Coordinates of C-alpha atoms and ligand atoms in Angstrom, one line a residue:
M1 CA 113.4 70.7 66.0
C2 CA 110.8 73.5 65.5
G3 CA 108.0 73.4 63.0
I4 CA 107.2 75.5 60.0
I5 CA 103.9 75.9 58.1
G6 CA 103.0 78.4 55.4
Y7 CA 99.9 78.7 53.2
T8 CA 98.8 81.0 50.4
G9 CA 95.5 80.5 48.6
G10 CA 91.8 81.2 48.5
S11 CA 91.0 80.1 52.0
Q12 CA 91.4 82.0 55.3
V13 CA 95.0 81.4 56.4
L14 CA 94.7 81.4 60.2
P15 CA 92.8 78.1 60.6
K16 CA 95.4 76.5 58.3
L17 CA 98.3 77.9 60.3
F18 CA 96.9 76.9 63.6
C19 CA 96.0 73.4 62.5
G20 CA 99.4 72.9 60.9
L21 CA 101.2 74.2 63.9
E22 CA 99.2 72.0 66.3
S23 CA 100.1 69.0 64.3
L24 CA 103.8 70.1 64.4
E25 CA 104.0 70.9 68.1
Y26 CA 105.8 67.6 68.7
R27 CA 108.8 69.2 66.9
G28 CA 109.1 72.0 69.5
Y29 CA 106.6 73.7 71.7
D30 CA 108.1 76.4 73.9
S31 CA 106.9 79.3 71.8
A32 CA 104.9 79.9 68.7
G33 CA 104.0 82.6 66.3
I34 CA 102.4 83.6 63.0
A35 CA 102.8 86.4 60.4
F36 CA 100.1 87.0 57.8
Y37 CA 98.9 89.6 55.4
D38 CA 95.5 91.0 56.6
T39 CA 93.6 92.6 53.8
K40 CA 92.8 95.7 55.9
A41 CA 95.7 96.1 58.3
G42 CA 98.6 94.8 56.1
M43 CA 101.3 92.6 57.6
L44 CA 100.7 91.4 61.1
C45 CA 102.7 89.3 63.5
L46 CA 101.4 87.5 66.6
K47 CA 103.9 85.5 68.6
E48 CA 104.4 84.5 72.2
K49 CA 106.2 82.2 74.6
G50 CA 103.9 79.2 75.1
R51 CA 101.8 76.8 73.1
V52 CA 99.9 77.3 69.8
S53 CA 96.7 77.6 71.8
E54 CA 98.0 80.8 73.2
I55 CA 98.5 82.3 69.8
R56 CA 94.9 81.3 69.0
T57 CA 93.9 83.4 72.1
L58 CA 96.1 86.3 70.9
A59 CA 94.4 86.3 67.5
A60 CA 90.9 86.1 69.1
G61 CA 91.9 89.1 71.3
Y62 CA 93.1 91.0 68.3
E63 CA 89.8 90.4 66.5
R64 CA 87.8 91.5 69.6
D65 CA 89.8 94.7 69.9
M66 CA 89.4 95.5 66.1
G67 CA 85.7 94.6 66.2
R68 CA 86.2 92.4 63.1
K69 CA 87.5 89.1 61.9
I70 CA 91.1 88.9 60.5
D71 CA 90.9 88.5 56.8
A72 CA 94.1 86.9 55.5
H73 CA 94.9 84.4 52.8
C74 CA 98.7 84.2 53.0
G75 CA 100.9 83.6 56.1
I76 CA 103.6 81.6 57.8
G77 CA 103.8 80.1 61.3
H78 CA 106.3 78.5 63.6
T79 CA 106.5 76.5 66.7
R80 CA 109.8 76.7 68.5
W81 CA 112.3 74.6 70.4
A82 CA 114.7 77.1 71.7
T83 CA 118.4 76.9 70.9
H84 CA 119.7 80.5 70.8
G85 CA 117.9 82.6 73.4
K86 CA 115.5 81.3 76.0
P87 CA 111.9 80.8 75.2
S88 CA 110.4 84.3 75.3
D89 CA 107.9 86.5 73.3
L90 CA 110.8 88.4 71.6
N91 CA 112.8 85.3 70.8
S92 CA 109.7 83.6 69.2
H93 CA 109.4 83.4 65.4
P94 CA 108.5 85.0 63.0
H95 CA 111.2 87.6 63.1
C96 CA 110.0 90.6 61.3
T97 CA 111.9 93.6 59.8
S98 CA 110.3 96.5 58.0
D99 CA 110.2 94.5 54.7
V100 CA 110.6 90.8 55.7
S101 CA 109.0 88.2 58.1
L102 CA 110.9 85.0 58.5
V103 CA 110.6 81.6 60.3
H104 CA 113.6 79.4 60.7
N105 CA 114.4 75.8 61.7
G106 CA 118.1 75.0 62.3
I107 CA 121.1 76.9 63.7
I108 CA 123.0 79.8 62.1
E109 CA 126.6 79.2 63.2
N110 CA 128.1 82.5 62.2
Y111 CA 125.2 84.6 63.6
A112 CA 127.4 86.6 66.0
A113 CA 129.6 87.8 63.1
L114 CA 126.5 88.6 61.0
R115 CA 124.9 90.5 63.9
E116 CA 128.0 92.6 64.3
E117 CA 128.2 93.4 60.6
L118 CA 124.5 94.2 60.4
S119 CA 124.6 96.4 63.5
R120 CA 127.4 98.3 61.8
R121 CA 125.0 98.8 58.8
G122 CA 122.4 100.2 61.2
Y123 CA 120.2 97.2 62.1
R124 CA 118.9 97.0 65.7
F125 CA 118.4 93.6 67.2
L126 CA 115.4 92.9 69.4
S127 CA 116.0 89.2 70.3
E128 CA 118.8 87.0 71.4
T129 CA 118.3 84.6 68.5
D130 CA 120.5 83.5 65.6
T131 CA 117.5 83.7 63.4
E132 CA 117.1 87.5 63.6
A133 CA 120.5 87.9 61.9
A134 CA 119.0 86.0 58.9
A135 CA 115.9 88.1 58.8
N136 CA 117.9 91.3 58.8
L137 CA 120.4 90.0 56.3
I138 CA 117.7 89.1 53.8
D139 CA 116.1 92.5 54.5
Y140 CA 119.4 94.2 53.8
Y141 CA 119.8 92.5 50.4
Y142 CA 116.1 93.0 49.6
K143 CA 116.6 96.7 50.0
Q144 CA 119.6 96.5 47.7
T145 CA 118.2 94.3 45.0
E146 CA 114.4 94.6 45.3
D147 CA 114.2 91.0 44.1
P148 CA 113.4 88.3 46.7
I149 CA 115.3 85.5 44.9
S150 CA 118.4 87.6 44.6
A151 CA 118.1 88.7 48.2
I152 CA 117.8 85.2 49.5
R153 CA 120.6 84.0 47.3
A154 CA 122.9 86.7 48.5
A155 CA 122.0 86.1 52.1
I156 CA 122.5 82.3 52.0
R157 CA 126.0 82.8 50.5
E158 CA 126.9 84.5 53.8
I159 CA 125.0 82.2 56.2
R160 CA 126.8 79.2 57.7
G161 CA 124.9 76.5 59.5
S162 CA 121.6 74.7 58.9
Y163 CA 118.3 76.3 58.0
A164 CA 114.9 75.9 56.6
F165 CA 113.4 79.4 56.0
G166 CA 109.8 80.4 55.3
I167 CA 109.9 84.1 54.2
L168 CA 107.3 86.7 53.5
F169 CA 108.3 90.0 51.7
H170 CA 105.8 92.5 52.9
D171 CA 105.2 94.2 49.6
R172 CA 104.3 90.8 47.9
P173 CA 101.2 89.9 50.0
S174 CA 100.3 86.6 48.4
M175 CA 103.7 85.1 48.0
I176 CA 105.8 82.8 50.3
Y177 CA 109.5 82.1 49.7
A178 CA 111.4 79.1 51.0
V179 CA 114.9 77.8 51.0
R180 CA 116.7 75.1 53.0
K181 CA 120.1 73.6 53.9
D182 CA 120.5 70.6 56.3
S183 CA 117.0 71.0 57.7
P184 CA 113.9 69.5 56.0
L185 CA 111.2 71.5 54.2
I186 CA 108.4 70.4 51.9
L187 CA 106.3 72.2 49.4
A188 CA 102.7 71.0 48.9
S189 CA 100.1 71.6 46.3
G190 CA 96.4 71.7 47.3
E191 CA 93.1 72.4 45.6
D192 CA 92.6 75.7 47.3
G193 CA 96.2 76.9 47.5
N194 CA 99.8 75.9 48.2
Y195 CA 101.8 75.2 51.3
I196 CA 105.3 75.0 52.8
A197 CA 105.9 72.9 55.9
S198 CA 108.8 71.3 57.8
D199 CA 107.0 68.0 58.0
I200 CA 104.1 66.1 56.4
P201 CA 101.6 66.1 59.3
A202 CA 101.2 69.9 59.0
I203 CA 99.6 69.6 55.5
L204 CA 98.2 66.1 55.6
K205 CA 94.6 67.3 56.2
Y206 CA 94.7 69.5 53.0
T207 CA 96.7 67.6 50.4
D208 CA 98.7 64.5 49.7
Q209 CA 100.9 66.1 47.0
Y210 CA 104.3 67.2 48.1
Y211 CA 107.8 67.9 47.0
R212 CA 110.8 67.8 49.2
L213 CA 112.9 70.9 48.6
E214 CA 116.5 70.0 47.9
E215 CA 119.5 71.6 49.5
G216 CA 120.0 75.2 48.2
E217 CA 116.9 75.3 46.1
I218 CA 114.8 78.4 46.5
A219 CA 111.0 78.1 46.1
T220 CA 108.4 80.7 45.3
V221 CA 104.9 79.7 46.4
S222 CA 101.9 81.6 45.1
P223 CA 98.2 80.6 45.4
A224 CA 98.3 79.0 42.0
L225 CA 101.9 78.0 41.4
I226 CA 105.0 76.7 43.0
T227 CA 108.3 77.3 41.3
V228 CA 111.7 76.0 42.3
Y229 CA 114.9 77.8 41.4
R230 CA 118.2 76.0 41.3
D231 CA 121.5 77.9 41.7
G232 CA 122.6 78.7 38.2
G233 CA 119.1 80.0 37.2
A234 CA 117.1 77.0 36.0
S235 CA 113.6 77.0 37.3
F236 CA 110.9 74.4 37.2
T237 CA 107.5 73.4 38.6
P238 CA 108.1 70.5 40.9
E239 CA 106.9 66.9 40.3
Y240 CA 104.9 66.0 43.3
E241 CA 105.1 62.8 45.3
K242 CA 102.0 61.2 46.9
I243 CA 101.9 61.0 50.7
T244 CA 101.0 57.5 51.6
W245 CA 100.2 58.2 55.3
S246 CA 96.5 58.5 56.1
V247 CA 95.2 61.3 58.2
D248 CA 94.0 58.8 60.8
A249 CA 97.6 57.6 61.2
A250 CA 98.6 61.0 62.3
E251 CA 95.7 61.5 64.7
K252 CA 95.0 60.0 68.1
E253 CA 92.0 57.9 67.1
G254 CA 90.4 58.1 70.5
F255 CA 93.5 57.4 72.5
P256 CA 94.2 60.0 75.2
H257 CA 97.8 60.4 74.0
F258 CA 99.8 59.6 70.8
M259 CA 102.2 57.6 73.0
L260 CA 99.5 55.1 74.1
K261 CA 98.2 54.9 70.5
E262 CA 101.7 54.2 69.2
I263 CA 102.4 51.5 71.7
H264 CA 99.1 49.8 70.6
E265 CA 100.4 50.0 67.0
E266 CA 103.6 48.0 67.8
P267 CA 102.2 44.6 66.7
R268 CA 101.3 46.1 63.3
A269 CA 104.5 48.0 63.0
V270 CA 106.6 44.8 63.6
R271 CA 104.6 42.9 61.0
D272 CA 104.7 45.6 58.4
T273 CA 108.4 46.3 59.0
L274 CA 109.2 42.6 58.7
S275 CA 107.5 42.5 55.3
S276 CA 109.4 45.7 54.3
V277 CA 112.8 44.3 55.1
L278 CA 112.1 40.9 53.7
S279 CA 111.0 42.4 50.4
S280 CA 114.1 44.6 50.3
D281 CA 117.3 43.4 48.6
I282 CA 119.2 43.3 51.9
E283 CA 120.0 39.6 51.6
A284 CA 121.6 40.0 48.2
F285 CA 123.5 43.1 49.5
F286 CA 125.0 41.0 52.3
A287 CA 125.6 38.1 50.0
E288 CA 127.5 40.2 47.5
N289 CA 129.6 42.1 50.0
E290 CA 132.0 40.8 52.6
F291 CA 132.6 43.5 55.2
D292 CA 135.7 43.9 57.5
T293 CA 133.6 45.7 60.1
I294 CA 129.9 46.4 60.7
N295 CA 129.2 49.6 62.6
I296 CA 125.9 50.9 63.8
V297 CA 125.5 54.7 64.5
A298 CA 122.5 56.4 66.0
C299 CA 121.2 58.5 68.8
G300 CA 119.0 57.8 71.9
T301 CA 116.4 55.1 71.4
A302 CA 117.6 54.4 67.9
M303 CA 121.1 53.7 69.4
H304 CA 119.5 51.4 71.9
A305 CA 118.0 49.5 69.0
G306 CA 121.5 49.3 67.5
L307 CA 122.7 47.7 70.7
I308 CA 120.1 44.9 70.2
G309 CA 121.4 44.6 66.7
K310 CA 125.0 44.2 67.9
F311 CA 124.0 41.6 70.5
M312 CA 122.0 39.5 68.1
T313 CA 124.4 39.7 65.2
E314 CA 127.3 38.7 67.4
K315 CA 125.2 35.9 69.0
L316 CA 123.7 34.4 65.8
A317 CA 126.2 35.3 63.1
R318 CA 129.3 35.5 65.2
I319 CA 130.3 38.8 63.5
P320 CA 131.7 41.6 65.6
V321 CA 129.6 44.8 65.5
N322 CA 130.6 48.3 66.8
V323 CA 127.8 50.6 68.1
Y324 CA 128.5 54.4 68.2
I325 CA 126.5 57.2 69.7
A326 CA 126.2 59.5 66.6
S327 CA 127.3 62.6 68.4
E328 CA 130.6 60.9 69.4
F329 CA 131.3 59.2 66.1
R330 CA 133.6 61.7 64.6
Y331 CA 135.6 62.2 67.8
Q332 CA 136.5 58.5 67.8
D333 CA 138.0 59.1 64.4
P334 CA 136.6 55.8 63.2
I335 CA 138.8 53.6 61.1
L336 CA 136.6 53.1 58.0
G337 CA 137.2 52.3 54.3
S338 CA 135.6 50.6 51.4
R339 CA 135.3 47.2 53.1
D340 CA 133.4 48.6 56.1
L341 CA 129.6 49.0 56.6
V342 CA 128.0 51.7 58.5
I343 CA 124.3 51.3 59.5
L344 CA 122.5 54.5 60.4
I345 CA 119.3 54.0 62.4
S346 CA 116.9 56.9 62.6
Q347 CA 113.2 57.3 63.0
S348 CA 113.1 60.8 61.5
G349 CA 116.1 60.5 59.2
E350 CA 116.8 64.1 60.1
T351 CA 118.8 63.8 63.3
A352 CA 121.7 66.2 62.8
D353 CA 124.3 64.0 64.5
T354 CA 123.3 60.9 62.5
I355 CA 123.5 62.9 59.3
A356 CA 126.9 64.1 60.2
A357 CA 128.0 60.6 61.0
L358 CA 126.6 59.3 57.7
R359 CA 128.5 62.0 55.7
L360 CA 131.8 61.2 57.6
A361 CA 131.3 57.5 56.8
K362 CA 130.7 58.3 53.1
E363 CA 133.8 60.6 53.0
R364 CA 135.8 57.7 54.2
G365 CA 134.5 55.4 51.5
A366 CA 132.4 53.1 53.7
H367 CA 129.2 51.5 52.5
T368 CA 126.2 53.1 54.2
L369 CA 122.9 51.5 55.0
A370 CA 120.0 53.6 56.4
V371 CA 117.3 52.1 58.6
V372 CA 114.8 54.9 58.6
N373 CA 111.1 55.5 59.1
V374 CA 110.7 58.5 56.9
I375 CA 111.1 57.9 53.2
G376 CA 112.7 60.9 51.5
S377 CA 114.4 62.1 54.7
T378 CA 118.0 63.2 54.5
V379 CA 119.4 60.0 55.9
A380 CA 117.2 57.9 53.6
R381 CA 118.4 59.9 50.6
E382 CA 122.0 60.2 51.3
A383 CA 122.8 56.7 52.4
D384 CA 123.8 54.2 49.7
R385 CA 121.0 51.9 50.7
M386 CA 117.8 52.1 52.7
I387 CA 115.6 49.8 54.7
L388 CA 112.3 51.4 55.5
T389 CA 110.8 50.7 58.9
L390 CA 107.0 50.8 58.5
A391 CA 106.1 52.2 61.9
G392 CA 104.0 54.9 60.3
P393 CA 104.1 58.5 61.6
E394 CA 105.4 58.6 65.1
I395 CA 104.1 61.8 66.7
S396 CA 104.8 61.3 70.4
V397 CA 108.2 62.6 71.3
A398 CA 109.1 59.4 73.2
S399 CA 109.9 56.8 70.6
T400 CA 107.9 53.5 71.0
K401 CA 106.8 51.8 67.8
A402 CA 109.8 53.1 66.0
Y403 CA 112.0 51.2 68.4
S404 CA 110.0 48.0 67.9
S405 CA 110.3 48.4 64.1
Q406 CA 114.1 49.2 64.3
I407 CA 114.8 46.1 66.4
T408 CA 112.7 44.1 63.9
V409 CA 115.2 45.2 61.2
M410 CA 118.1 44.4 63.5
Y411 CA 116.8 40.8 64.1
V412 CA 116.3 40.2 60.4
I413 CA 119.8 41.4 59.6
S414 CA 121.3 39.2 62.3
I415 CA 119.3 36.1 61.1
K416 CA 120.2 36.7 57.4
L417 CA 123.9 37.2 58.2
A418 CA 123.8 34.0 60.3
E419 CA 122.2 32.1 57.5
L420 CA 124.7 33.5 54.9
R421 CA 127.6 32.4 57.2
G422 CA 126.1 28.9 57.6
R423 CA 125.5 29.4 61.3
L424 CA 121.8 28.9 60.9
S425 CA 120.3 26.5 58.4
P426 CA 117.7 28.0 56.0
G427 CA 115.1 26.0 58.0
E428 CA 116.2 27.5 61.3
A429 CA 116.4 31.0 59.8
N430 CA 112.9 30.7 58.4
A431 CA 111.5 29.4 61.7
L432 CA 112.9 32.4 63.5
L433 CA 111.5 34.8 60.9
E434 CA 108.2 33.0 61.0
E435 CA 108.1 33.4 64.8
L436 CA 109.0 37.1 64.4
G437 CA 106.1 37.7 62.1
S438 CA 103.4 35.8 64.0
K439 CA 104.2 35.0 67.6
V440 CA 106.0 38.3 68.4
P441 CA 103.1 40.6 67.4
A442 CA 100.6 38.4 69.3
A443 CA 102.9 38.4 72.4
I444 CA 103.1 42.2 72.3
E445 CA 99.3 42.3 72.1
E446 CA 99.2 40.1 75.2
V447 CA 101.4 42.6 77.1
I448 CA 99.3 45.5 76.0
G449 CA 96.3 43.5 77.3
Q450 CA 97.9 43.8 80.8
K451 CA 97.8 47.6 80.7
E452 CA 95.4 48.0 83.5
K453 CA 97.6 46.0 85.8
I454 CA 100.6 48.1 84.7
R455 CA 98.7 51.3 85.3
L456 CA 98.0 50.3 88.9
L457 CA 101.7 49.5 89.3
A458 CA 102.7 52.9 88.0
G459 CA 101.3 54.4 91.3
E460 CA 104.3 52.9 93.0
F461 CA 106.7 55.4 91.4
L462 CA 104.9 58.7 91.9
Q463 CA 106.9 60.1 94.7
C464 CA 110.2 58.3 94.0
P465 CA 113.3 60.5 93.4
S466 CA 115.1 57.8 91.5
V467 CA 114.5 54.4 89.9
F468 CA 116.9 51.7 88.8
F469 CA 116.6 49.3 85.9
I470 CA 118.8 46.2 86.1
G471 CA 119.3 43.1 83.9
R472 CA 121.9 40.8 82.3
G473 CA 122.5 40.1 78.6
L474 CA 119.8 41.4 76.4
D475 CA 118.0 42.6 79.5
C476 CA 120.8 44.9 80.3
L477 CA 120.3 46.6 76.9
L478 CA 116.6 46.8 77.4
A479 CA 117.2 48.3 80.8
S480 CA 118.8 51.3 79.1
E481 CA 115.8 51.9 76.9
G482 CA 113.3 51.4 79.7
S483 CA 115.2 53.9 81.8
L484 CA 115.3 56.4 79.0
K485 CA 111.6 56.1 78.5
L486 CA 110.8 56.6 82.2
K487 CA 113.1 59.6 82.7
E488 CA 112.2 61.5 79.5
I489 CA 108.4 61.5 80.1
T490 CA 108.1 61.4 83.9
Y491 CA 111.1 63.5 84.9
I492 CA 112.0 60.9 87.5
H493 CA 115.7 60.3 87.6
S494 CA 116.5 56.8 86.6
E495 CA 119.6 54.7 85.8
A496 CA 120.1 51.4 83.9
Y497 CA 122.7 49.0 85.3
A498 CA 124.1 45.7 84.4
A499 CA 122.6 43.7 87.3
G500 CA 126.0 42.3 88.3
E501 CA 127.6 45.7 88.3
M502 CA 125.5 47.4 91.0
K503 CA 127.6 46.1 93.8
H504 CA 130.7 47.8 92.4
G505 CA 129.5 51.2 93.6
T506 CA 126.0 52.1 92.7
I507 CA 124.3 49.8 95.2
S508 CA 125.1 52.5 97.8
L509 CA 122.2 54.5 96.4
I510 CA 119.7 51.8 97.2
T511 CA 117.8 52.7 100.3
D512 CA 114.4 51.7 101.8
G513 CA 111.8 51.8 99.1
T514 CA 114.0 52.6 96.1
P515 CA 112.3 51.1 93.1
V516 CA 114.4 48.6 91.1
I517 CA 112.9 47.2 88.0
A518 CA 114.6 43.9 87.4
L519 CA 114.4 42.4 84.0
A520 CA 114.9 38.6 83.9
T521 CA 113.8 37.3 80.5
D522 CA 116.6 34.9 79.9
K523 CA 116.2 31.5 81.7
K524 CA 119.9 30.8 81.5
L525 CA 120.7 34.0 83.4
F526 CA 117.8 33.8 85.7
E527 CA 119.6 32.4 88.8
K528 CA 122.4 35.0 88.5
T529 CA 120.0 37.9 88.0
L530 CA 118.1 36.6 91.0
S531 CA 121.2 36.9 93.2
N532 CA 121.5 40.5 92.1
I533 CA 117.8 41.1 92.9
K534 CA 118.4 39.7 96.4
E535 CA 121.3 42.0 96.9
V536 CA 119.2 45.1 96.3
K537 CA 116.1 43.6 98.0
T538 CA 118.0 43.1 101.3
R539 CA 119.0 46.7 101.1
G540 CA 115.4 47.8 101.1
A541 CA 114.7 48.1 97.3
K542 CA 111.1 47.8 96.1
V543 CA 111.6 45.2 93.3
I544 CA 109.4 45.0 90.3
L545 CA 110.3 41.8 88.5
V546 CA 109.7 41.6 84.7
C547 CA 109.9 38.0 83.5
P548 CA 108.1 35.2 81.8
D549 CA 106.0 33.0 84.1
A550 CA 106.1 35.8 86.7
D551 CA 103.3 34.1 88.6
H552 CA 105.8 31.4 89.6
A553 CA 108.5 33.7 90.7
D554 CA 109.4 33.4 94.4
P555 CA 107.3 36.1 96.1
S556 CA 110.1 36.8 98.5
V557 CA 112.4 38.2 95.8
C558 CA 110.0 40.9 94.5
D559 CA 107.2 43.2 95.6
F560 CA 105.5 43.3 92.2
R561 CA 105.6 41.2 89.0
I562 CA 104.9 41.9 85.4
G563 CA 104.5 38.6 83.5
L564 CA 105.6 38.3 79.9
P565 CA 104.1 35.8 77.5
A566 CA 106.2 32.7 76.7
L567 CA 108.3 33.4 73.6
N568 CA 111.7 32.5 72.2
E569 CA 114.0 34.3 74.7
S570 CA 115.8 36.2 72.0
Y571 CA 112.6 38.0 71.2
A572 CA 112.0 39.2 74.8
P573 CA 112.9 42.8 74.0
F574 CA 109.7 43.2 72.0
T575 CA 107.5 42.2 75.0
A576 CA 109.6 43.6 77.8
I577 CA 109.9 47.0 76.2
A578 CA 106.1 47.2 75.7
A579 CA 105.7 46.6 79.4
L580 CA 108.3 49.2 80.3
Q581 CA 106.8 51.8 77.9
L582 CA 103.4 51.3 79.4
L583 CA 104.9 51.7 82.9
A584 CA 106.6 54.9 81.9
Y585 CA 103.4 56.1 80.2
Y586 CA 101.1 55.6 83.1
T587 CA 103.6 57.0 85.6
A588 CA 103.8 60.2 83.5
V589 CA 100.0 60.4 83.3
L590 CA 99.6 60.0 87.0
R591 CA 102.3 62.6 87.6
G592 CA 100.3 65.0 85.4
C593 CA 103.2 65.3 82.8
D594 CA 102.6 66.3 79.2
V595 CA 103.2 62.8 77.9
D596 CA 103.5 63.5 74.2
R597 CA 105.5 66.7 74.6
P598 CA 107.9 66.3 77.5
R599 CA 109.7 69.4 78.7
N600 CA 113.0 70.5 76.9
L601 CA 112.6 67.9 74.2
A602 CA 111.6 67.8 70.6
K603 CA 110.8 64.9 68.2
S604 CA 113.5 65.4 65.7
V605 CA 116.8 66.8 66.8
T606 CA 118.0 68.7 63.8
V607 CA 120.9 70.5 65.6
E608 CA 124.2 68.9 66.6
Ligands
F6R1 C1 113.6 58.9 72.8 C2 113.8 59.4 71.5 C3 115.1 59.8 71.1 C4 115.3 59.5 69.6 C5 116.6 60.1 69.1 C6 117.0 59.8 67.7 O1 112.3 58.4 73.1 O2 112.8 59.4 70.7 O3 116.1 59.3 71.9 O4 115.4 58.1 69.5 O5 116.5 61.5 69.2 O6 116.0 60.2 66.8 P1 115.9 59.6 65.3 O7 115.5 58.2 65.5 O8 114.8 60.4 64.7 O9 117.2 59.8 64.7

């Protein structure tokens, strides 16, 4: 949620801020702003409701008016996903006081009390944001102490909630200060200066050396030096880690959108993730531990991947698995102890509800296993164990290759557990894994090869107010993910239903021309699903059938067909989801939607 970039060094700061912010726009994009120290004019702040491109225009206008180029070497920038206060110029970050400019990711929970107290001390508030309270509080303590570190330390003692702050003190024109709690922030060291950022893509073009700031650490960033201060006084120069992503991986490589590029990367993501999980010690972990319960906790698409994990583990290993929506986990007061396992699935590893669930599971003594895509993320670091999905950076807000990678891990866990329980022989387990590594990626490629046909089909949805996805068994779980993908990027209302459940109420919504996407990948369930398809078809539904051998499907049951390659039925989610993602993608494109940055959403949901 929201993106932060800061740079101080020998180069001009504006290109660095714009470039960093543009690569972070997937984290939030309803407003943007920058604050920087211009060598002639002093501290300047440009911010506005809208995209980063509009701040570029603002800066160009400023230069035109002044009849000169901005000359600045130190600054901070922010791209916002509004939480407190609607997207507006005034609510945009940075928030600037007389002495301090500040950008913030996260939520300050006690902002109302802080505002009240600061108002009593004479501060005037210009915005509706929680962030302005932090800027004023730090300003207040800076005026008392004249020392940035002491001011930040005093302020964070009073602030409750989550934050990553990038701060400029106006009388220290080449310094950036940073601190974080429950919201990620990295420091990075480059040849021509140093950086702060909320995420790696922002600095990837400039350096591959970074340090993940720990909770409560305060950093001072000068052109030549980064110093980190721990509570209690000790300070040190961080030891940097090397970023292993390539710049190309974080760029579109000729695709019109990240989403399309990321769907094309699914075969590779599945292969790489399979190697990652097979080379982990997961088998030994399960062999050494007998669990009373296995629980999977996640949000959104990651939770849908968890549902596949439950289905397959129960099917192959005959072990019951619970799946929880992370934001509901704590309210269910889960019964957990030292003989229980909680698996957290998260692409970003920074989803606030998933982190809260992880902490609750640990508090109750459960074993925790993270399935994450970002090494060094909060979930990755705090869980007892980690399996890394190797999807690579996922930039488009709609998750695609991360889902394929997450279900890859789910399949391996289910196969390994089944083998350990003697429900699969080593030969059978190996055959399944072999198929996952070779046939599945090839089958996904085949589906992607049908993208032109799927693009033409997408035209069928353009004017529809509502779409239904139906299926049985695994297809019912896939329907939920297909429906989520469609609604989040096309803004068409859609619902996923167990095919047999429609007639218990929802079928009343089927009228002439209502699109129903029927998933029928399991031969054993085909006849029954077919009956349900006929039920909606006779009520006027326009049916799009997604199944293997679609060419042989009775033409009277469907209006359109998407054929899936022949594959072990258990692996159908890999191919069917690629088809549904492409359908959602092309529908969004045809409707003129901002595919990679759908409205009201952000890539990483770091607020509860
Ligand atoms: C949907 C989507 C979201 C995420 C969810 C969890 O396309 O991307 O539903 O899956 O916000 O995010 P992570 O996996 O980062 O915890």
